[in-house]
Coordinates of C-alpha atoms (C1' of nucleotides) in Angstrom, one line a residue:
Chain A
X1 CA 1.9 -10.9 7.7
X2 CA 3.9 -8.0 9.1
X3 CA 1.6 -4.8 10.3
X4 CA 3.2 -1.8 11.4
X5 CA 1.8 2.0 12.4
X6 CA 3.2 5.0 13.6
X7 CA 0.7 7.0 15.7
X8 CA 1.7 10.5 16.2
X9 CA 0.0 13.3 18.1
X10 CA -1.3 16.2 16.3
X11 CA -0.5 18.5 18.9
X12 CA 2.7 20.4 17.2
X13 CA 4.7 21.2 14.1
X14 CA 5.5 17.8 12.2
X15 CA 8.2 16.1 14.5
X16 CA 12.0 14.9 13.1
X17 CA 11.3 12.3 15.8
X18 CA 8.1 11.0 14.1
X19 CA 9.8 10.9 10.3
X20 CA 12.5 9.2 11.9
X21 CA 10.5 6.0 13.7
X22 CA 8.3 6.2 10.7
X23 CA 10.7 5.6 8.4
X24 CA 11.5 2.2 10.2
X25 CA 8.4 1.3 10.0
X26 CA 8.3 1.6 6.7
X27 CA 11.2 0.2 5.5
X28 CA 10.2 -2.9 7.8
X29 CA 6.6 -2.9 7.2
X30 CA 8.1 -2.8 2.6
X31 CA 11.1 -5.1 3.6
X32 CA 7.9 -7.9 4.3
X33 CA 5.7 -6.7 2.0
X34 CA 3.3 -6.0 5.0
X35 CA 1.3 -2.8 5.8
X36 CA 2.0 0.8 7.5
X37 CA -0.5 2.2 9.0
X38 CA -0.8 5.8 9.7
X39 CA -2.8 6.7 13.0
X40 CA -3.8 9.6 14.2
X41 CA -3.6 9.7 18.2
X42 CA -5.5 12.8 18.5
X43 CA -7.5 12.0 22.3
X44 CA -5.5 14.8 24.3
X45 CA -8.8 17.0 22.8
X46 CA -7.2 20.5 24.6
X47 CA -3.9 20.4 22.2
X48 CA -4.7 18.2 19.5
X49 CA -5.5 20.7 16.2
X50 CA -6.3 19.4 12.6
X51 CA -3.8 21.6 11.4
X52 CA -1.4 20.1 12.8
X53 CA -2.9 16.7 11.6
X54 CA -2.8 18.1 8.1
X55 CA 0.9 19.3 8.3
X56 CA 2.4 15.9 9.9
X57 CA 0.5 14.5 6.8
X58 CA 1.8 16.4 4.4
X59 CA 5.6 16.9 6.1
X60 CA 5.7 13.0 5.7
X61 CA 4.6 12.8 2.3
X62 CA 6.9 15.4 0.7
X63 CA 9.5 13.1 2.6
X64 CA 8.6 10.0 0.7
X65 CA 7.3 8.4 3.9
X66 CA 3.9 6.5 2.5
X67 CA 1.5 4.7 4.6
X68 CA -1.0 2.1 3.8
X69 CA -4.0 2.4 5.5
X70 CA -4.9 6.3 7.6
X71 CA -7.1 8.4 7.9
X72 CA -7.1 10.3 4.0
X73 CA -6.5 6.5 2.4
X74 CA -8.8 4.6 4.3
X75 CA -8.3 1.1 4.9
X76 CA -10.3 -2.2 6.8
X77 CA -9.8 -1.2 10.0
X78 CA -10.8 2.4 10.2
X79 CA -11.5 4.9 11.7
X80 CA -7.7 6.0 11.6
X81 CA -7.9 8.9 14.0
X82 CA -8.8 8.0 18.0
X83 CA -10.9 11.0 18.3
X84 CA -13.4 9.1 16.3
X85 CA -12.8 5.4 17.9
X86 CA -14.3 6.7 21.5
X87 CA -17.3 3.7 21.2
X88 CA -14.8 1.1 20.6
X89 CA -12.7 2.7 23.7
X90 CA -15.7 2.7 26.0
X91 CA -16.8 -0.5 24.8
X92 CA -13.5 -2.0 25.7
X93 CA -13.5 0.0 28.7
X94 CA -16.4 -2.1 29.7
X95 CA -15.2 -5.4 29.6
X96 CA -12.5 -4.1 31.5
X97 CA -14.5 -3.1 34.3
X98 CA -16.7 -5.9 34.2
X99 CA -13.7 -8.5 34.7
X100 CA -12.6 -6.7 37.4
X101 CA -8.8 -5.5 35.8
X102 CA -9.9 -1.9 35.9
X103 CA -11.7 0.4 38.5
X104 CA -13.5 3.9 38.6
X105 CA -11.7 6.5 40.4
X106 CA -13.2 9.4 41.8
X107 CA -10.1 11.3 43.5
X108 CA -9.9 14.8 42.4
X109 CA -7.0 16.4 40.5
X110 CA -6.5 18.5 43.9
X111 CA -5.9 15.1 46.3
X112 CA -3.9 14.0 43.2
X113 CA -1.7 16.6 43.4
X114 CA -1.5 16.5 47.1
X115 CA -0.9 13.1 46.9
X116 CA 2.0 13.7 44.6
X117 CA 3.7 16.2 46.4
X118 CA 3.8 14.0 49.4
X119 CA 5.4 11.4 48.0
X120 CA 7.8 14.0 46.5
X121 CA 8.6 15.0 49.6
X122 CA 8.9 11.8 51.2
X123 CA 10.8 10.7 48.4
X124 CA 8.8 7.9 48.2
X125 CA 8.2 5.7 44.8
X126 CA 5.2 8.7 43.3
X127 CA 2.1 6.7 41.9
X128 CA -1.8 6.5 42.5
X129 CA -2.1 4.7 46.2
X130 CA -5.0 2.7 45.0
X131 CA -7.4 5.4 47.3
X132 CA -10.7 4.2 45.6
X133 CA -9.3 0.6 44.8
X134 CA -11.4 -0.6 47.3
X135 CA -14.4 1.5 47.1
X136 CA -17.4 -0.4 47.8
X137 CA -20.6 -1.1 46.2
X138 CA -22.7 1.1 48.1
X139 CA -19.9 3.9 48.0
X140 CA -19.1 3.9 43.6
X141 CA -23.2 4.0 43.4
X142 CA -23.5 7.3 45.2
X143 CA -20.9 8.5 43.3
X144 CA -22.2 7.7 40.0
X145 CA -26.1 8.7 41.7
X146 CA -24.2 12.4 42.6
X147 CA -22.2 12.5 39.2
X148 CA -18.9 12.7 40.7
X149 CA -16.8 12.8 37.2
X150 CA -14.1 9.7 37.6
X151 CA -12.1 8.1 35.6
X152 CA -11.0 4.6 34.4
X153 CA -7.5 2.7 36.0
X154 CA -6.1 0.0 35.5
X155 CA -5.8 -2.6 38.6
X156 CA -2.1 -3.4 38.3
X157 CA -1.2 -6.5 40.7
X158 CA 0.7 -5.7 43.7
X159 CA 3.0 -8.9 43.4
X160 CA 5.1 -10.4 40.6
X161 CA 6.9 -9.1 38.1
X162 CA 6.0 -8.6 34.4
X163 CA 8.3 -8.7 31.5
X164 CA 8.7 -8.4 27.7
X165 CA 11.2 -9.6 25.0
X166 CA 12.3 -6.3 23.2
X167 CA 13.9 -7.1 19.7
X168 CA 17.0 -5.0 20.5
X169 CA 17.5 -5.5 24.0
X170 CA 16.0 -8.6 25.1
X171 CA 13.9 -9.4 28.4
X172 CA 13.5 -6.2 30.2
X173 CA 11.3 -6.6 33.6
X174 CA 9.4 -4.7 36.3
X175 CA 8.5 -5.3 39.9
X176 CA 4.8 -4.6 39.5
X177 CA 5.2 -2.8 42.8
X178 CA 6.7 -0.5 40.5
X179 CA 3.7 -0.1 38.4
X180 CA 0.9 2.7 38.7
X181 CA -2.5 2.2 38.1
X182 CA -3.1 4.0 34.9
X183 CA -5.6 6.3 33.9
X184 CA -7.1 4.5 31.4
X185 CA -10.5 6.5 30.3
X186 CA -10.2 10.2 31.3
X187 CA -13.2 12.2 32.9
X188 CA -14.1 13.6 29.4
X189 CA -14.8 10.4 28.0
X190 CA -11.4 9.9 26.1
X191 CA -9.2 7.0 26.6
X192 CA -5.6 8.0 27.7
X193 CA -2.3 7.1 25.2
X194 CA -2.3 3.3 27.0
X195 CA -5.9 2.0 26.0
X196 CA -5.9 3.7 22.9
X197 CA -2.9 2.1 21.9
X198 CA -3.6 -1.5 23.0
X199 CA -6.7 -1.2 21.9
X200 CA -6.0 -0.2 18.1
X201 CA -2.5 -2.1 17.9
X202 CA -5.1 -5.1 18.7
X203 CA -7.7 -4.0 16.4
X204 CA -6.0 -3.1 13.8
X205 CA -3.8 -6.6 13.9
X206 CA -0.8 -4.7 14.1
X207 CA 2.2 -7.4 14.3
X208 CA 5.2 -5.3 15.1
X209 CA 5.4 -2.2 17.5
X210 CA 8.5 -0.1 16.5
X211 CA 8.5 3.0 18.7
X212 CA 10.8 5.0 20.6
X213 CA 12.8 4.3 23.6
X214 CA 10.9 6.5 25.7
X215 CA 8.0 4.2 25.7
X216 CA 9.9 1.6 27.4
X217 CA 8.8 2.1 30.9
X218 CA 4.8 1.9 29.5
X219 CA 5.2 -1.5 28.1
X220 CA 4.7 -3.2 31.3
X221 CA 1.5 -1.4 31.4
X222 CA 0.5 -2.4 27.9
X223 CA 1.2 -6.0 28.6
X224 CA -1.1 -6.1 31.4
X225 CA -3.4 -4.7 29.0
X226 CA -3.2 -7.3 26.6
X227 CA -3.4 -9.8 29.4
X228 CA -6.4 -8.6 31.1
X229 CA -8.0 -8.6 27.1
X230 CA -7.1 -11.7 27.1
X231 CA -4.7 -10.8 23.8
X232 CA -1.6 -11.7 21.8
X233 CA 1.0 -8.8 22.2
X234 CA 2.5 -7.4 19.2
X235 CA 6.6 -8.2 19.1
X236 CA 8.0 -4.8 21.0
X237 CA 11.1 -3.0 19.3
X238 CA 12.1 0.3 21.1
X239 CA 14.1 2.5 18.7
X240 CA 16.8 5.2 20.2
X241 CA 16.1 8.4 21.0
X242 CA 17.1 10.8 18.6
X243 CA 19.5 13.5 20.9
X244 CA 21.0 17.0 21.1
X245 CA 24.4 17.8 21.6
X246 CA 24.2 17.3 25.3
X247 CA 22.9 14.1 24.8
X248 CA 19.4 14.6 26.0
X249 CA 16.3 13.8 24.1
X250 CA 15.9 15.7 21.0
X251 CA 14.0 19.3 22.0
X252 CA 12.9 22.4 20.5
X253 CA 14.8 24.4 22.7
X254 CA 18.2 22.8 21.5
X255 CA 17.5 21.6 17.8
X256 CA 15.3 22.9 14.6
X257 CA 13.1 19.7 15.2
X258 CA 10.4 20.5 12.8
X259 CA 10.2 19.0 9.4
X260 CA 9.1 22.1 8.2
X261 CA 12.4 23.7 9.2
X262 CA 14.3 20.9 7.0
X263 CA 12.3 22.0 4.2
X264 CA 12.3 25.8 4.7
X265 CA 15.9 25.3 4.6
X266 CA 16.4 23.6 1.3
X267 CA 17.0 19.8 3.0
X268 CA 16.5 17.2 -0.2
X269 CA 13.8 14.2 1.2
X270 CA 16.2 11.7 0.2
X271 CA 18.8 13.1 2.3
X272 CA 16.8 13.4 5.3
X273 CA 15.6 10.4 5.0
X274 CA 19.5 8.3 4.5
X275 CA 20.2 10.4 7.6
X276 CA 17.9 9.2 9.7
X277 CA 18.3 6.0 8.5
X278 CA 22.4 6.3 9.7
X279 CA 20.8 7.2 13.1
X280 CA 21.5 3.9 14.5
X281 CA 21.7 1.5 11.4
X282 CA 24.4 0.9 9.1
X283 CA 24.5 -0.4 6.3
X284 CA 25.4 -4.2 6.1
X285 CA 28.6 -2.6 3.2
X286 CA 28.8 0.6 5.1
X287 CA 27.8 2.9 2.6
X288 CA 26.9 5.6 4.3
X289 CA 25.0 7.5 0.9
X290 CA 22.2 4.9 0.1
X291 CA 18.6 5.4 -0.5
X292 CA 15.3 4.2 0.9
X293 CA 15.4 1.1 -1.4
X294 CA 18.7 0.1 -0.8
X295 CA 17.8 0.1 3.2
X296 CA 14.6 -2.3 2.2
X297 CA 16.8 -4.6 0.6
X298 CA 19.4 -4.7 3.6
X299 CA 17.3 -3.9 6.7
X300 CA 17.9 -5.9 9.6
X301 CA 17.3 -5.3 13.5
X302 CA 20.8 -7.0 14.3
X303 CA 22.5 -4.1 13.0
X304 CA 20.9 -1.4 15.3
X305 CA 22.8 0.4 17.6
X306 CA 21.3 1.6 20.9
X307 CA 23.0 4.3 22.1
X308 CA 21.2 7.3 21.6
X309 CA 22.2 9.0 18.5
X310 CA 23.4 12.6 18.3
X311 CA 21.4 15.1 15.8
X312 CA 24.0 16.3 13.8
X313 CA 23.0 19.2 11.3
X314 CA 26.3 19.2 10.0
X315 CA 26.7 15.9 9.0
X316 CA 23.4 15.9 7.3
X317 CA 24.2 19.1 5.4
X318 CA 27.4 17.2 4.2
X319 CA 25.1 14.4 2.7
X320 CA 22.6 16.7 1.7
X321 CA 25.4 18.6 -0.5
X322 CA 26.3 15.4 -1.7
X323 CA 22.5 15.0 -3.3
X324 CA 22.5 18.3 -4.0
X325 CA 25.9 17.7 -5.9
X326 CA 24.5 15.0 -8.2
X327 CA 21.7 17.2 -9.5
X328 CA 21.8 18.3 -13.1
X329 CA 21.8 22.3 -13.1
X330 CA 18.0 22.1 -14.2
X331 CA 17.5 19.5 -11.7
X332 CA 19.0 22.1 -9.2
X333 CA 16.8 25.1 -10.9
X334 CA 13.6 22.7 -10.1
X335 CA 14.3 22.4 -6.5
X336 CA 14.6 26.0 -6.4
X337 CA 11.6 27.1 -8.0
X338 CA 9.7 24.0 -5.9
X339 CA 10.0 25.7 -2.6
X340 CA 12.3 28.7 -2.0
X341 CA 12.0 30.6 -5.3
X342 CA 8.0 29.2 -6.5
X343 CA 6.7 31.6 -7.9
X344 CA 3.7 31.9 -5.5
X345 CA 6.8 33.4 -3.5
X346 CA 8.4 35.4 -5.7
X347 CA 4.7 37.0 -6.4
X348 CA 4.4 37.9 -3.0
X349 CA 7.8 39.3 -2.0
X350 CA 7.8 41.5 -5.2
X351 CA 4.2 42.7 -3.5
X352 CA 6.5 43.5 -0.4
X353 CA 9.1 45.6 -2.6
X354 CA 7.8 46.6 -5.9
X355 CA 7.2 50.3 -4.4
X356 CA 10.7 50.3 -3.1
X357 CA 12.8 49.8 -6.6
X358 CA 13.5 51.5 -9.1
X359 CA 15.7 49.2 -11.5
X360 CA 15.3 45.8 -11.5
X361 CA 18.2 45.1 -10.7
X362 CA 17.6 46.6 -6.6
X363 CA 15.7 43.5 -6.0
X364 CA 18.2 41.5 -4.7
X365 CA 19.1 44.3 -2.0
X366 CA 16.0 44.5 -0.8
X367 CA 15.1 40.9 -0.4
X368 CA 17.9 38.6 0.3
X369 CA 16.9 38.4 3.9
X370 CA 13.8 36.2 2.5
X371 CA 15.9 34.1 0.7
X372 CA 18.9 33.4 2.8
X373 CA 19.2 31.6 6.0
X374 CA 21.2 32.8 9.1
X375 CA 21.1 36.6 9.3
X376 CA 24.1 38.9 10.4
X377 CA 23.7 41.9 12.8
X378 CA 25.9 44.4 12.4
X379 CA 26.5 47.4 15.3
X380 CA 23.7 49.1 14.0
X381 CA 21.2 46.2 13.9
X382 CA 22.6 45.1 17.3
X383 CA 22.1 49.1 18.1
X384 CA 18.4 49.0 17.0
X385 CA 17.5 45.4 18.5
X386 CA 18.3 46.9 22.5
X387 CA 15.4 49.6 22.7
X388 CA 16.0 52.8 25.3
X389 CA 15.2 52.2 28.7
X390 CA 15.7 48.2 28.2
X391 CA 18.4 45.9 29.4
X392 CA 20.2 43.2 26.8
X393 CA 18.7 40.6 29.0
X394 CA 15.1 42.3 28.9
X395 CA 15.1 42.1 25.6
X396 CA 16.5 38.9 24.9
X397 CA 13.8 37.0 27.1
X398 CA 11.2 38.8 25.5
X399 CA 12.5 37.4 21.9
X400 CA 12.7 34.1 23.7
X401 CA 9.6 34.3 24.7
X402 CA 7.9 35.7 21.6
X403 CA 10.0 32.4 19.8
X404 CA 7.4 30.2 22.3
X405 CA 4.2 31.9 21.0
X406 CA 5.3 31.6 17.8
X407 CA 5.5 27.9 18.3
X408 CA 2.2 27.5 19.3
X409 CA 0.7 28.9 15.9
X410 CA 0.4 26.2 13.0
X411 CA 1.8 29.2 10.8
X412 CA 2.6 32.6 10.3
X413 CA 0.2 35.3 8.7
X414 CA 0.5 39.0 8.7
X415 CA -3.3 38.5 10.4
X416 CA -2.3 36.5 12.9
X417 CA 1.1 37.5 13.9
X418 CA 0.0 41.0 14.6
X419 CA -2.8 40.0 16.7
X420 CA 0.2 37.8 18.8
X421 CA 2.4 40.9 18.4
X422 CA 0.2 43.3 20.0
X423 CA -1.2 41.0 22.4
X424 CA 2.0 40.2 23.7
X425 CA 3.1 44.2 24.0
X426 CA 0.2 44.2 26.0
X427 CA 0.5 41.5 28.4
X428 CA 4.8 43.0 28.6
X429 CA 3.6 46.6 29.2
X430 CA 5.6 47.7 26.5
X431 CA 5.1 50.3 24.0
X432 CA 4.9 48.5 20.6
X433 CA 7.4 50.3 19.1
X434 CA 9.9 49.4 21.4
X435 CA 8.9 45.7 20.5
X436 CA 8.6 46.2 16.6
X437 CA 12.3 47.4 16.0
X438 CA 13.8 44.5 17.8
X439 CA 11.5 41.8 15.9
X440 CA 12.2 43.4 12.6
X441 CA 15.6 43.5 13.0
X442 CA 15.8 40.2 14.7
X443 CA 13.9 38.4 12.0
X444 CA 15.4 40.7 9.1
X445 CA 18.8 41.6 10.1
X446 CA 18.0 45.5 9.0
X447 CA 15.9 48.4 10.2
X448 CA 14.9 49.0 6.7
X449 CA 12.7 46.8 5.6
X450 CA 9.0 45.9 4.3
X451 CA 6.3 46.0 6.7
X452 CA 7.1 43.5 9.2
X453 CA 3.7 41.4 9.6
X454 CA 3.5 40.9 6.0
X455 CA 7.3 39.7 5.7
X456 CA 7.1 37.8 8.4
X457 CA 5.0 36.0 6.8
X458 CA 6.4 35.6 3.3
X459 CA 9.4 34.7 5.9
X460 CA 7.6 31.7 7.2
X461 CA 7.6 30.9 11.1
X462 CA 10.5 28.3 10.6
X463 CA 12.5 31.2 8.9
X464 CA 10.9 33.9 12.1
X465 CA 11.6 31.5 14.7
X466 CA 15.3 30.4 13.6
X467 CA 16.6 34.2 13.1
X468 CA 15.0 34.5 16.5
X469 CA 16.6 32.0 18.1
X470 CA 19.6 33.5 16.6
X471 CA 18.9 36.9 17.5
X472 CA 18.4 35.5 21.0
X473 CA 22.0 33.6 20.9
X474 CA 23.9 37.0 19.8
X475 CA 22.1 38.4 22.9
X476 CA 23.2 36.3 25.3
X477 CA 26.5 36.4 24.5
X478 CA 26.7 40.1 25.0
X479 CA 25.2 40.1 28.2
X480 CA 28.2 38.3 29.4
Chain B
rG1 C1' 15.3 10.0 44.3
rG2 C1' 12.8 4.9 42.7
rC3 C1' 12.6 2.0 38.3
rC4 C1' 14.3 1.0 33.3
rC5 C1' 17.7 1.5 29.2
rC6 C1' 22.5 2.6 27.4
rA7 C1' 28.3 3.1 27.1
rU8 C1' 34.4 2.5 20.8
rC9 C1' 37.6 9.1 18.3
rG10 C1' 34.1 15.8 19.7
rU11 C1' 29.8 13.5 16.5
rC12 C1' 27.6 9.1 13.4
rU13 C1' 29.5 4.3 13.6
rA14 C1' 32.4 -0.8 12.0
rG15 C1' 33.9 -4.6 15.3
rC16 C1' 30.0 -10.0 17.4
rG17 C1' 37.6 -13.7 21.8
rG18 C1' 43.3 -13.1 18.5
rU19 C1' 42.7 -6.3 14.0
rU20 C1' 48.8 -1.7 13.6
rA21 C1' 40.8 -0.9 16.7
rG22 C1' 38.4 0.5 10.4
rG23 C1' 35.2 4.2 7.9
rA24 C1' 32.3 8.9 7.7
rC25 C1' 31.2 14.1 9.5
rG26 C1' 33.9 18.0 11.8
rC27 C1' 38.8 20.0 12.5
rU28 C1' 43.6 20.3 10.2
rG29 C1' 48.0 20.0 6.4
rG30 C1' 49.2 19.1 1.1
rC31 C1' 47.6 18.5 -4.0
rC32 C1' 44.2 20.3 -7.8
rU33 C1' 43.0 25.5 -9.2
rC34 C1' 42.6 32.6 -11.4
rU35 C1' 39.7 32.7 -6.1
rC36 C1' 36.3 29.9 -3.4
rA37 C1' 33.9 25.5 -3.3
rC38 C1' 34.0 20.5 -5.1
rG39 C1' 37.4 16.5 -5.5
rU40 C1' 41.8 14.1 -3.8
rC41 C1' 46.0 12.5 -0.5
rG42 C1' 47.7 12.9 4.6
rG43 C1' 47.2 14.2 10.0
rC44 C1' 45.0 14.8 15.0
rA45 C1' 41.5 11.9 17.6
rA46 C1' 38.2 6.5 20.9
rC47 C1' 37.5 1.0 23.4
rA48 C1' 34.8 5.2 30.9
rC49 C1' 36.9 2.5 35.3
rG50 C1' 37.7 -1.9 38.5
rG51 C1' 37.2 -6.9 39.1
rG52 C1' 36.6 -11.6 37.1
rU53 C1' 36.1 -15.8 32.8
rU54 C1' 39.9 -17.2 29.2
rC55 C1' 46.2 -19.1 26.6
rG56 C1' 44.1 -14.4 24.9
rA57 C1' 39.4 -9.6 25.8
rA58 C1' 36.7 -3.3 22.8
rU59 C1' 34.1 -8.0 22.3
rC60 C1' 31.5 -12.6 27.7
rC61 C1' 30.0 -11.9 33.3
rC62 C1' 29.8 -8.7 37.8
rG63 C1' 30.4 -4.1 40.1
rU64 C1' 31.5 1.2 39.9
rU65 C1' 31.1 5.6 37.3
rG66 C1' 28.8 8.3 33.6
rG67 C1' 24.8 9.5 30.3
rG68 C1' 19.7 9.1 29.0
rG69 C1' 14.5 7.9 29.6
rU70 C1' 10.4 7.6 32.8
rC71 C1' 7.6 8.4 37.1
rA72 C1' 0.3 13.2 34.1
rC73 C1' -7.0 12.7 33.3
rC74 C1' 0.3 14.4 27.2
rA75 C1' 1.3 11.3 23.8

RNA sequence: GGCCCCAUCGUCUAGCGGUUAGGACGCUGGCCUCUCACGUCGGCAACACGGGUUCGAAUCCCGUUGGGGUCACCA
């Protein structure tokens, strides 16, 4: 029986890097007629938001991605968010400590830190240097009697070597020397990414981890896990990193990563979906259109590619135009009116301009900026975005920086977009007109236009933050 | 920097000892056509380097170089 999960972090927009590896999963998970299960890995409790949870959940359904057992479908081995597994962590925790494999740590963040920038210095190996390894009996009882907060680590050997069998690569080893001792249970009570994960992949029987490269250098650390439980280890398959151009791992900074983007901008789920699936894997006929059946029916691990795959937009907008291509007109009507032109949307941009026309016929003029994607800036806009008193470059990393705050909202309201607005005149020092101007015209490409809260949110935050980025791109380049 | 992973056109990739190194995106030229787009035909463009192994290496081994990842009480 093949069991597979994806675990991803609410802590963001829904991820192109978690559609990607959970499409794998899938198809593998279908290809065996086994189970997907959809986890929530919500124990980091200072960024993990259940908005966030609901808009991975949603970004992956209106994808196509569809998961067995999880949190909104239940399943036998729930609960399918961590935040609500913390007895089975510190029950497991337990038995860890009581075999000996793990220890209590009292070292502050401060020595931690010092202790890090040491070894930085040095330029030694960086890791935990076992300080309260060897604590003694007498000495962890006054701590706990004084209620020094600690947490949990894991007592990695100081000899031998462990190794794994990735699928895709095959044995891949580490000097244990090499290994830190992992925070296992944090001082609030939560268990850290490694127990979690060992814990539920156990738990939850899963058969088959398929994550992402990254994760590579952990393994060791999970396989000492599952040896101190005294457990099987699932088989390990570490996918490629999806990249940017410069061949780093795929960012924010240097890629529309959020799903929400895709969709914003009129991406088809079946397209995104065959593109990821090219990231890496071909087809056994090298079709490059196919959809998510034909992978099931031809998936295999032997034809996966491991070097890290460049995000190209421009190649999926190729593939995209071919789906779009084979759409009947209505079929190409529906799509529209599903997202970009619903008429929850319509409703609300005609709110925005219905004072502003006189004929019908004006609409168009008033509102293609909602409806289109890039926007141009001509001398005047480029005029208006630079306000008196403020240098190119001033300006530009105050976009930039208003891009980041954006980020960290789940979405865009007129409400709450003002509030961030303000605030961040505030902290800048600025008068908020000399903010206002640039952001309208940034996010707009006019001077003229509705009242900005309110369109920036019929814009959307995908839509804000892209024209931004833009904006902030157009700056650069006259700076130099 | 230590450790780990990776390495074919700019990009996605096929290739699993013998090929004129193939396809796709992009770029580009022609055709189609009232324009554009689509479509179609053609072109440019790659085995990182150095050693081995072998009758023979893009394919196997080693090294170098390069790229990436990771070194958190984030996942």
């Amino acid at each position: 029986m093949v069991r597979v999960r994806i675990g991803p972090s609410p802590t963001g927009d829904p991820h192109v890097g978690t559609a990607y590896i959970a499409l794998f999963n899938m198809i593998y998970a279908r290809q065996h007629g086994g189970q997907f299960v959809l986890r929530i890995e919500d124990t980091d409790q200072t960024r993990s938001r259940p908005e966030w949870e609901g808009m991975i959940m949603s970004a992956l359904k209106w994808l196509g991605i569809q998961w067995d057992e999880g949190p909104d479908v239940g399943g036998p081995h729930g609960p399918y968010r961590q935040s609500e597994r913390g007895p089975i962590y510190r029950e497991h925790a337990e038995i860890l400590l009581s075999n000996g494999r793990a220890y209590r740590c009292f070292c502050t963040s401060d020595r931690l830190d010092q202790l890090r920038k040491q070894q930085r210095q040095r330029n030694v190996a960086s890791g935990y240097d076992g300080h309260c390894r060897h604590l003694t009996d007498e000495e962890i009882a006054q701590h706990i009697q004084a209620e020094t907060p600690f947490v949990l680590r894991l007592k990695v050997p100081n000899e031998g070597v462990t190794k794994f069998v990735d699928r895709l690569r095959g044995e891949v080893s580490f000097d244990n020397g090499q290994i830190d001792d992992q925070v296992l249970l944090k001082s609030d009570g939560m268990p850290t990414y490694h127990l979690a994960n060992v814990v539920d992949d156990h738990l939850m029987e899963i058969t088959h981890v398929m994550r992402a490269e990254e994760w590579i250098t952990s393994t060791p650390k999970h396989i000492l896990l599952y040896e101190a439980f005294g457990w099987e280890p699932p088989v390990w398959i570490h996918m490629p990193l999806l990249r940017n151009a410069d061949k780093s791992k795929i960012s924010k900074r240097k890629n529309p990563v959020s799903l929400n983007y895709y969709k914003d901008a009129g991406f088809l789920p079946p397209a995104i979906l065959n593109y990821l699936a090219m990231m890496g894997w071909t087809m056994p006929d090298g079709r490059e259109k196919f959809l998510v059946d034909d992978m099931v029916a031809n998936f295999s691990f032997d034809r996966i590619s491991l070097g890290g795959p460049v995000f190209d937009i421009a190649k999926l907008s190729w593939l995209n135009g071919l789906y779009l291509r084979e759409c009947t007109p209505e079929q190409m009507v529906e799509h529209l009116r599903g997202h970009l032109f619903s008429d929850a949307r319509l409703v609300e941009v005609a709110k925005l301009v219905q004072e502003r026309v006189d004929k019908l016929e004006d609409f168009m003029e008033h509102t293609a900026f909602f409806f289109n994607g890039d926007v141009r800036y001509d001398d005047d806009a480029l005029h208006a975005m630079q306000p008196k008193g403020r240098t190119v470059k001033e300006i530009r990393e105050v976009l930039e920086g208003l891009c980041e705050r954006i980020d960290m909202l789940a979405e865009v309201n007129r409400t709450n977009i003002e509030q961030e607005l303000r605030a961040y005149c505030e902290s800048l020092g600025w008068k908020t007109k000399e903010l206002f101007m640039p952001v309208r015209v940034a996010v707009t490409g006019s001077k003229a236009t509705p009242p900005l809260f309110e369109s920036m949110e019929v814009l959307g935050k995908e839509r804000c933050r892209r024209r931004l980025r833009g904006a902030v791109a157009v700056l650069r380049n006259l700076e130099s």
